[in-house]
mmCIF file of C-alpha atoms in Angstrom:
data_model
loop_
_atom_site.group_PDB
_atom_site.id
_atom_site.type_symbol
_atom_site.label_atom_id
_atom_site.label_comp_id
_atom_site.label_asym_id
_atom_site.label_seq_id
_atom_site.Cartn_x
_atom_site.Cartn_y
_atom_site.Cartn_z
ATOM 1 C CA MET D 1 28.781 77.841 62.896
ATOM 2 C CA ALA D 2 31.125 74.902 63.571
ATOM 3 C CA THR D 3 28.924 73.973 66.426
ATOM 4 C CA ILE D 4 25.670 73.781 64.115
ATOM 5 C CA HIS D 5 27.601 71.710 61.496
ATOM 6 C CA LEU D 6 28.606 69.299 63.964
ATOM 7 C CA THR D 7 24.987 68.936 65.297
ATOM 8 C CA LEU D 8 23.713 68.497 61.749
ATOM 9 C CA ALA D 9 26.301 65.925 60.662
ATOM 10 C CA PRO D 10 24.494 62.892 62.735
ATOM 11 C CA LEU D 11 21.215 63.882 61.327
ATOM 12 C CA LEU D 12 22.434 63.660 57.863
ATOM 13 C CA ILE D 13 24.142 60.539 58.391
ATOM 14 C CA LEU D 14 20.852 58.874 59.881
ATOM 15 C CA ALA D 15 18.666 60.465 56.762
ATOM 16 C CA ALA D 16 21.185 58.901 54.321
ATOM 17 C CA VAL D 17 20.720 55.351 56.183
ATOM 18 C CA PHE D 18 16.964 55.803 56.351
ATOM 19 C CA LEU D 19 16.822 56.530 52.543
ATOM 20 C CA SER D 20 19.189 53.849 51.633
ATOM 21 C CA THR D 21 16.851 51.295 53.603
ATOM 22 C CA GLU D 22 13.841 52.634 51.892
ATOM 23 C CA ILE D 23 15.362 52.001 48.412
ATOM 24 C CA THR D 24 16.792 48.425 49.357
ATOM 25 C CA ALA D 25 13.238 47.473 50.696
ATOM 26 C CA GLN D 26 11.651 48.281 47.642
ATOM 27 C CA PRO D 27 10.036 44.861 46.412
ATOM 28 C CA ALA D 28 11.611 43.166 43.343
ATOM 29 C CA ALA D 29 9.884 43.254 39.917
ATOM 30 C CA PRO D 30 8.023 39.888 39.474
ATOM 31 C CA ALA D 31 9.617 37.334 37.384
ATOM 32 C CA PRO D 32 8.014 36.897 33.859
ATOM 33 C CA GLY D 33 5.701 34.077 33.602
ATOM 34 C CA PRO D 34 5.643 31.149 31.309
ATOM 35 C CA ALA D 35 5.146 32.029 27.692
ATOM 36 C CA ALA D 36 1.752 31.528 26.335
ATOM 37 C CA PRO D 37 1.072 28.280 24.245
ATOM 38 C CA THR D 38 1.844 28.587 20.571
ATOM 39 C CA ASN D 39 -1.533 29.048 18.631
ATOM 40 C CA ILE D 40 -1.761 28.775 14.959
ATOM 41 C CA THR D 41 -4.870 30.664 14.617
ATOM 42 C CA ALA D 42 -3.500 33.707 16.540
ATOM 43 C CA ILE D 43 -0.553 33.707 14.193
ATOM 44 C CA LEU D 44 -2.595 33.616 11.041
ATOM 45 C CA GLU D 45 -5.018 36.185 12.308
ATOM 46 C CA LYS D 46 -2.061 38.670 12.901
ATOM 47 C CA GLY D 47 -0.988 37.985 9.184
ATOM 48 C CA GLY D 48 -4.462 39.324 8.259
ATOM 49 C CA GLN D 49 -4.861 37.537 4.943
ATOM 50 C CA PHE D 50 -5.781 33.922 5.928
ATOM 51 C CA ALA D 51 -9.534 33.892 6.573
ATOM 52 C CA THR D 52 -10.226 30.899 4.226
ATOM 53 C CA PHE D 53 -7.337 28.990 5.500
ATOM 54 C CA ILE D 54 -8.427 29.471 9.425
ATOM 55 C CA HIS D 55 -11.902 28.656 8.500
ATOM 56 C CA LEU D 56 -10.706 25.129 6.989
ATOM 57 C CA LEU D 57 -8.335 24.699 9.917
ATOM 58 C CA ASN D 58 -11.360 25.118 12.398
ATOM 59 C CA THR D 59 -13.890 23.027 10.314
ATOM 60 C CA THR D 60 -11.783 20.270 9.941
ATOM 61 C CA ARG D 61 -10.062 20.644 13.511
ATOM 62 C CA VAL D 62 -6.594 20.484 11.997
ATOM 63 C CA GLY D 63 -6.005 23.611 13.899
ATOM 64 C CA ASN D 64 -6.591 22.004 17.341
ATOM 65 C CA GLN D 65 -4.367 19.128 16.493
ATOM 66 C CA ILE D 66 -1.374 21.454 15.545
ATOM 67 C CA ASN D 67 -1.853 23.382 18.767
ATOM 68 C CA ILE D 68 -1.836 20.321 20.742
ATOM 69 C CA GLN D 69 0.984 18.762 19.034
ATOM 70 C CA VAL D 70 3.159 21.715 18.661
ATOM 71 C CA ASN D 71 3.099 22.226 22.492
ATOM 72 C CA SER D 72 3.953 18.911 23.253
ATOM 73 C CA SER D 73 6.432 17.483 20.508
ATOM 74 C CA SER D 74 10.109 17.814 20.548
ATOM 75 C CA GLU D 75 10.167 17.770 16.702
ATOM 76 C CA GLY D 76 8.153 20.998 16.179
ATOM 77 C CA MET D 77 5.899 21.669 13.005
ATOM 78 C CA THR D 78 6.033 23.470 9.807
ATOM 79 C CA VAL D 79 2.907 25.022 8.412
ATOM 80 C CA PHE D 80 2.661 26.372 4.770
ATOM 81 C CA ALA D 81 -0.110 28.911 4.796
ATOM 82 C CA PRO D 82 -2.190 29.700 1.433
ATOM 83 C CA THR D 83 -3.350 33.194 1.278
ATOM 84 C CA ASP D 84 -7.091 34.099 0.638
ATOM 85 C CA ASN D 85 -6.021 35.211 -2.786
ATOM 86 C CA ALA D 86 -4.607 31.759 -3.261
ATOM 87 C CA PHE D 87 -8.064 30.244 -2.505
ATOM 88 C CA GLN D 88 -9.765 32.506 -4.820
ATOM 89 C CA ASN D 89 -7.680 31.554 -7.816
ATOM 90 C CA LEU D 90 -8.846 27.785 -7.382
ATOM 91 C CA LYS D 91 -11.438 26.717 -10.150
ATOM 92 C CA PRO D 92 -14.836 27.356 -9.020
ATOM 93 C CA GLY D 93 -16.101 24.461 -6.945
ATOM 94 C CA THR D 94 -12.669 22.902 -6.127
ATOM 95 C CA LEU D 95 -13.262 22.900 -2.488
ATOM 96 C CA ASN D 96 -17.079 22.255 -2.418
ATOM 97 C CA LYS D 97 -16.591 19.146 -4.571
ATOM 98 C CA LEU D 98 -14.256 17.570 -1.860
ATOM 99 C CA SER D 99 -15.759 15.548 0.803
ATOM 100 C CA TYR D 100 -15.101 16.210 4.591
ATOM 101 C CA ASP D 101 -12.298 13.592 4.640
ATOM 102 C CA ASP D 102 -10.661 14.922 1.350
ATOM 103 C CA GLN D 103 -10.932 18.408 3.012
ATOM 104 C CA VAL D 104 -9.029 17.051 6.158
ATOM 105 C CA LYS D 105 -6.364 15.664 3.874
ATOM 106 C CA LEU D 106 -6.001 18.826 1.790
ATOM 107 C CA ILE D 107 -5.234 20.766 5.057
ATOM 108 C CA LEU D 108 -3.096 18.207 6.556
ATOM 109 C CA TYR D 109 -0.956 18.300 3.630
ATOM 110 C CA HIS D 110 0.049 21.991 4.331
ATOM 111 C CA VAL D 111 1.466 20.705 7.754
ATOM 112 C CA SER D 112 4.717 19.011 8.222
ATOM 113 C CA PRO D 113 5.214 17.024 11.549
ATOM 114 C CA LYS D 114 8.879 18.576 11.721
ATOM 115 C CA PHE D 115 10.118 22.303 12.212
ATOM 116 C CA TYR D 116 11.969 23.620 9.328
ATOM 117 C CA THR D 117 13.932 26.867 8.606
ATOM 118 C CA LEU D 118 14.330 28.254 5.301
ATOM 119 C CA ASP D 119 17.920 27.296 5.134
ATOM 120 C CA ASP D 120 16.757 23.719 6.032
ATOM 121 C CA LEU D 121 14.504 23.491 3.033
ATOM 122 C CA LEU D 122 17.101 24.838 0.720
ATOM 123 C CA SER D 123 18.929 21.250 1.404
ATOM 124 C CA VAL D 124 16.329 18.922 2.742
ATOM 125 C CA SER D 125 15.930 15.526 1.267
ATOM 126 C CA ASN D 126 12.706 14.849 -0.971
ATOM 127 C CA PRO D 127 9.968 14.131 -0.411
ATOM 128 C CA VAL D 128 9.068 15.857 2.871
ATOM 129 C CA ARG D 129 6.548 14.186 4.868
ATOM 130 C CA THR D 130 3.252 15.762 5.772
ATOM 131 C CA GLN D 131 0.356 15.328 8.359
ATOM 132 C CA ALA D 132 -1.318 13.428 5.248
ATOM 133 C CA SER D 133 1.645 11.194 4.468
ATOM 134 C CA GLY D 134 0.375 7.639 4.563
ATOM 135 C CA ARG D 135 -3.304 8.184 4.020
ATOM 136 C CA ASP D 136 -4.692 5.918 1.678
ATOM 137 C CA SER D 137 -1.462 4.248 1.512
ATOM 138 C CA ALA D 138 -0.039 7.293 -0.513
ATOM 139 C CA VAL D 139 2.989 9.438 -0.165
ATOM 140 C CA TYR D 140 1.508 12.799 0.090
ATOM 141 C CA GLY D 141 4.846 14.451 0.171
ATOM 142 C CA LEU D 142 6.144 17.770 -0.635
ATOM 143 C CA ASN D 143 9.202 18.270 -2.872
ATOM 144 C CA PHE D 144 11.544 21.343 -2.365
ATOM 145 C CA THR D 145 13.888 23.069 -4.710
ATOM 146 C CA SER D 146 15.926 26.276 -4.661
ATOM 147 C CA GLN D 147 17.001 28.999 -6.988
ATOM 148 C CA GLY D 148 19.638 31.058 -5.135
ATOM 149 C CA ASN D 149 17.985 31.711 -1.895
ATOM 150 C CA GLN D 150 14.725 31.274 -2.751
ATOM 151 C CA VAL D 151 12.689 28.072 -1.981
ATOM 152 C CA ASN D 152 10.043 26.435 -4.333
ATOM 153 C CA VAL D 153 7.756 23.921 -3.388
ATOM 154 C CA SER D 154 5.859 21.534 -5.458
ATOM 155 C CA THR D 155 3.264 18.797 -5.130
ATOM 156 C CA GLY D 156 3.660 16.932 -8.251
ATOM 157 C CA PHE D 157 0.440 18.960 -9.436
ATOM 158 C CA VAL D 158 1.063 22.483 -8.645
ATOM 159 C CA GLU D 159 4.436 24.384 -8.008
ATOM 160 C CA THR D 160 4.864 27.854 -5.967
ATOM 161 C CA ARG D 161 7.590 29.736 -3.947
ATOM 162 C CA VAL D 162 7.696 29.805 -0.275
ATOM 163 C CA SER D 163 7.349 33.426 0.759
ATOM 164 C CA ASN D 164 8.062 35.267 3.884
ATOM 165 C CA ALA D 165 7.722 33.805 7.370
ATOM 166 C CA LEU D 166 4.878 34.633 9.767
ATOM 167 C CA ARG D 167 6.740 32.978 12.335
ATOM 168 C CA LYS D 168 10.327 31.221 12.249
ATOM 169 C CA GLU D 169 10.999 30.376 15.930
ATOM 170 C CA ARG D 170 10.526 27.087 17.277
ATOM 171 C CA PRO D 171 8.430 24.777 17.731
ATOM 172 C CA LEU D 172 6.315 26.238 14.870
ATOM 173 C CA ALA D 173 7.316 27.747 11.644
ATOM 174 C CA VAL D 174 4.782 29.385 9.298
ATOM 175 C CA TYR D 175 5.451 30.265 5.817
ATOM 176 C CA VAL D 176 3.263 32.039 3.115
ATOM 177 C CA VAL D 177 2.507 30.266 -0.109
ATOM 178 C CA ASP D 178 0.767 32.171 -2.952
ATOM 179 C CA MET D 179 -1.084 28.798 -4.085
ATOM 180 C CA VAL D 180 -3.149 26.189 -2.583
ATOM 181 C CA LEU D 181 -1.143 23.037 -2.356
ATOM 182 C CA LEU D 182 -3.116 20.708 -4.293
ATOM 183 C CA PRO D 183 -1.569 17.050 -3.599
ATOM 184 C CA GLU D 184 -1.108 15.144 -6.875
ATOM 185 C CA GLU D 185 -2.814 12.206 -4.950
ATOM 186 C CA MET D 186 -6.140 13.989 -5.270
ATOM 187 C CA PHE D 187 -6.106 16.332 -8.239
ATOM 188 C CA GLY D 188 -3.671 14.504 -10.637
ATOM 189 C CA GLU D 189 -4.364 12.193 -13.556
ATOM 190 C CA ASN D 190 -3.479 8.994 -11.323
ATOM 191 C CA LYS D 191 -5.108 10.105 -8.158
ATOM 192 C CA VAL D 192 -5.744 7.792 -5.378
ATOM 193 C CA SER D 193 -9.116 6.772 -4.718
ATOM 194 C CA PRO D 194 -9.791 5.355 -1.159
ATOM 195 C CA ALA D 195 -12.219 2.974 -2.298
ATOM 196 C CA ALA D 196 -10.802 2.130 -5.736
ATOM 197 C CA PRO D 197 -13.146 -0.173 -7.524
ATOM 198 C CA GLY D 198 -11.848 -3.536 -8.762
ATOM 199 C CA PRO D 199 -10.654 -4.457 -12.290
ATOM 200 C CA LYS D 200 -13.486 -4.117 -14.737
ATOM 201 C CA SER D 201 -14.369 -7.144 -17.058
ATOM 202 C CA ASN D 202 -13.484 -6.975 -20.670
ATOM 203 C CA SER D 203 -16.793 -7.810 -21.599
ATOM 204 C CA PRO D 204 -19.425 -4.812 -21.785
ATOM 205 C CA ASP D 205 -21.752 -4.632 -18.621
ATOM 206 C CA VAL D 206 -25.218 -5.621 -19.082
ATOM 207 C CA SER D 207 -28.140 -4.691 -17.101
ATOM 208 C CA ASP D 208 -30.749 -6.690 -15.851
ATOM 209 C CA ASP D 209 -33.418 -5.250 -18.152
ATOM 210 C CA GLN D 210 -31.196 -5.958 -21.048
ATOM 211 C CA GLU D 211 -30.546 -9.298 -20.075
ATOM 212 C CA LYS D 212 -34.422 -9.978 -19.816
ATOM 213 C CA ALA D 213 -35.261 -8.403 -23.067
ATOM 214 C CA GLY D 214 -32.363 -9.779 -25.352
ATOM 215 C CA ALA D 215 -30.575 -12.601 -23.830
ATOM 216 C CA PRO D 216 -32.609 -15.891 -23.824
ATOM 217 C CA SER D 217 -32.532 -17.692 -20.642
ATOM 218 C CA ASP D 218 -31.325 -21.653 -20.075
ATOM 219 C CA LYS D 219 -35.125 -22.399 -19.268
ATOM 220 C CA SER D 220 -36.440 -20.923 -22.891
ATOM 221 C CA GLY D 221 -33.791 -23.137 -24.484
ATOM 222 C CA SER D 222 -34.707 -26.255 -22.827
ATOM 223 C CA GLY D 223 -38.284 -25.720 -23.753
ATOM 224 C CA GLU D 224 -37.538 -25.202 -27.473
ATOM 225 C CA MET D 225 -35.526 -28.583 -27.403
ATOM 226 C CA LYS D 226 -38.524 -30.205 -25.977
ATOM 227 C CA ALA D 227 -40.910 -28.798 -28.496
ATOM 228 C CA GLY D 228 -38.591 -29.880 -31.350
ATOM 229 C CA LEU D 229 -38.306 -33.560 -29.882
ATOM 230 C CA GLY D 230 -42.140 -33.775 -29.640
ATOM 231 C CA LEU D 231 -42.575 -32.918 -33.257
ATOM 232 C CA ALA D 232 -39.956 -35.345 -34.518
ATOM 233 C CA LEU D 233 -41.718 -38.208 -32.549
ATOM 234 C CA GLY D 234 -45.010 -37.201 -33.972
ATOM 235 C CA LEU D 235 -43.656 -37.405 -37.676
ATOM 236 C CA VAL D 236 -42.082 -40.927 -36.858
ATOM 237 C CA PHE D 237 -45.742 -42.286 -35.547
ATOM 238 C CA LEU D 238 -47.370 -40.933 -38.673
ATOM 239 C CA CYS D 239 -45.039 -42.609 -41.102
ATOM 240 C CA LEU D 240 -45.304 -45.737 -39.295
ATOM 241 C CA LYS D 241 -49.098 -45.711 -39.283
ATOM 242 C CA LEU D 242 -49.117 -44.935 -43.184
ATOM 243 C CA VAL D 243 -46.781 -47.806 -43.701
ATOM 244 C CA VAL D 244 -48.964 -50.086 -41.805
#
């Protein structure tokens, strides 16, 4: 028996060496590849209640601008995403009355060119710039206030709370808002017009037809003067003739 054990011992050692070689020879797991680019549409689609906002991001091409800038800028970005219910609660025709350029400004107004956490928004300096800031030489800023840990956002025309975050990691933060952020510059009493008319005259406007029908021209006035002068000369000649 001792002889058998001594004979098997080298075989067992060889087997152990072979197995250890096989284990170490296994290829290492591949290293994870680079992270996929941040995509605002994919984030909103995952949220499941932003169909209208996604549509406007696509038609105005603001979505593409966000994807390009957020993946190339060191500042990051912040998006305030209105829900479908927020758009449904607008007055009928609010969006349809807007020109294409105004729709672009409206969507840009929901985007800030800087990454903000909720804690940042609790103490940020107002007004906060948006991607619409500077258009029409207007501010187009957002104002943030806090009530405890709750953050509210105001446009000067509407105010609502900033709800949960769809994404809060750099370089893009996406927060849900329950109202469409209508800028005061577009919907307020003193809304900005990109082609504002000049000051009106104090006198009422007179149309061409009114002028032709009612207001005498310089030519008609001079004609009346000539007729009156001719009549006076005729009377003078008549008196001279009678005297003679």
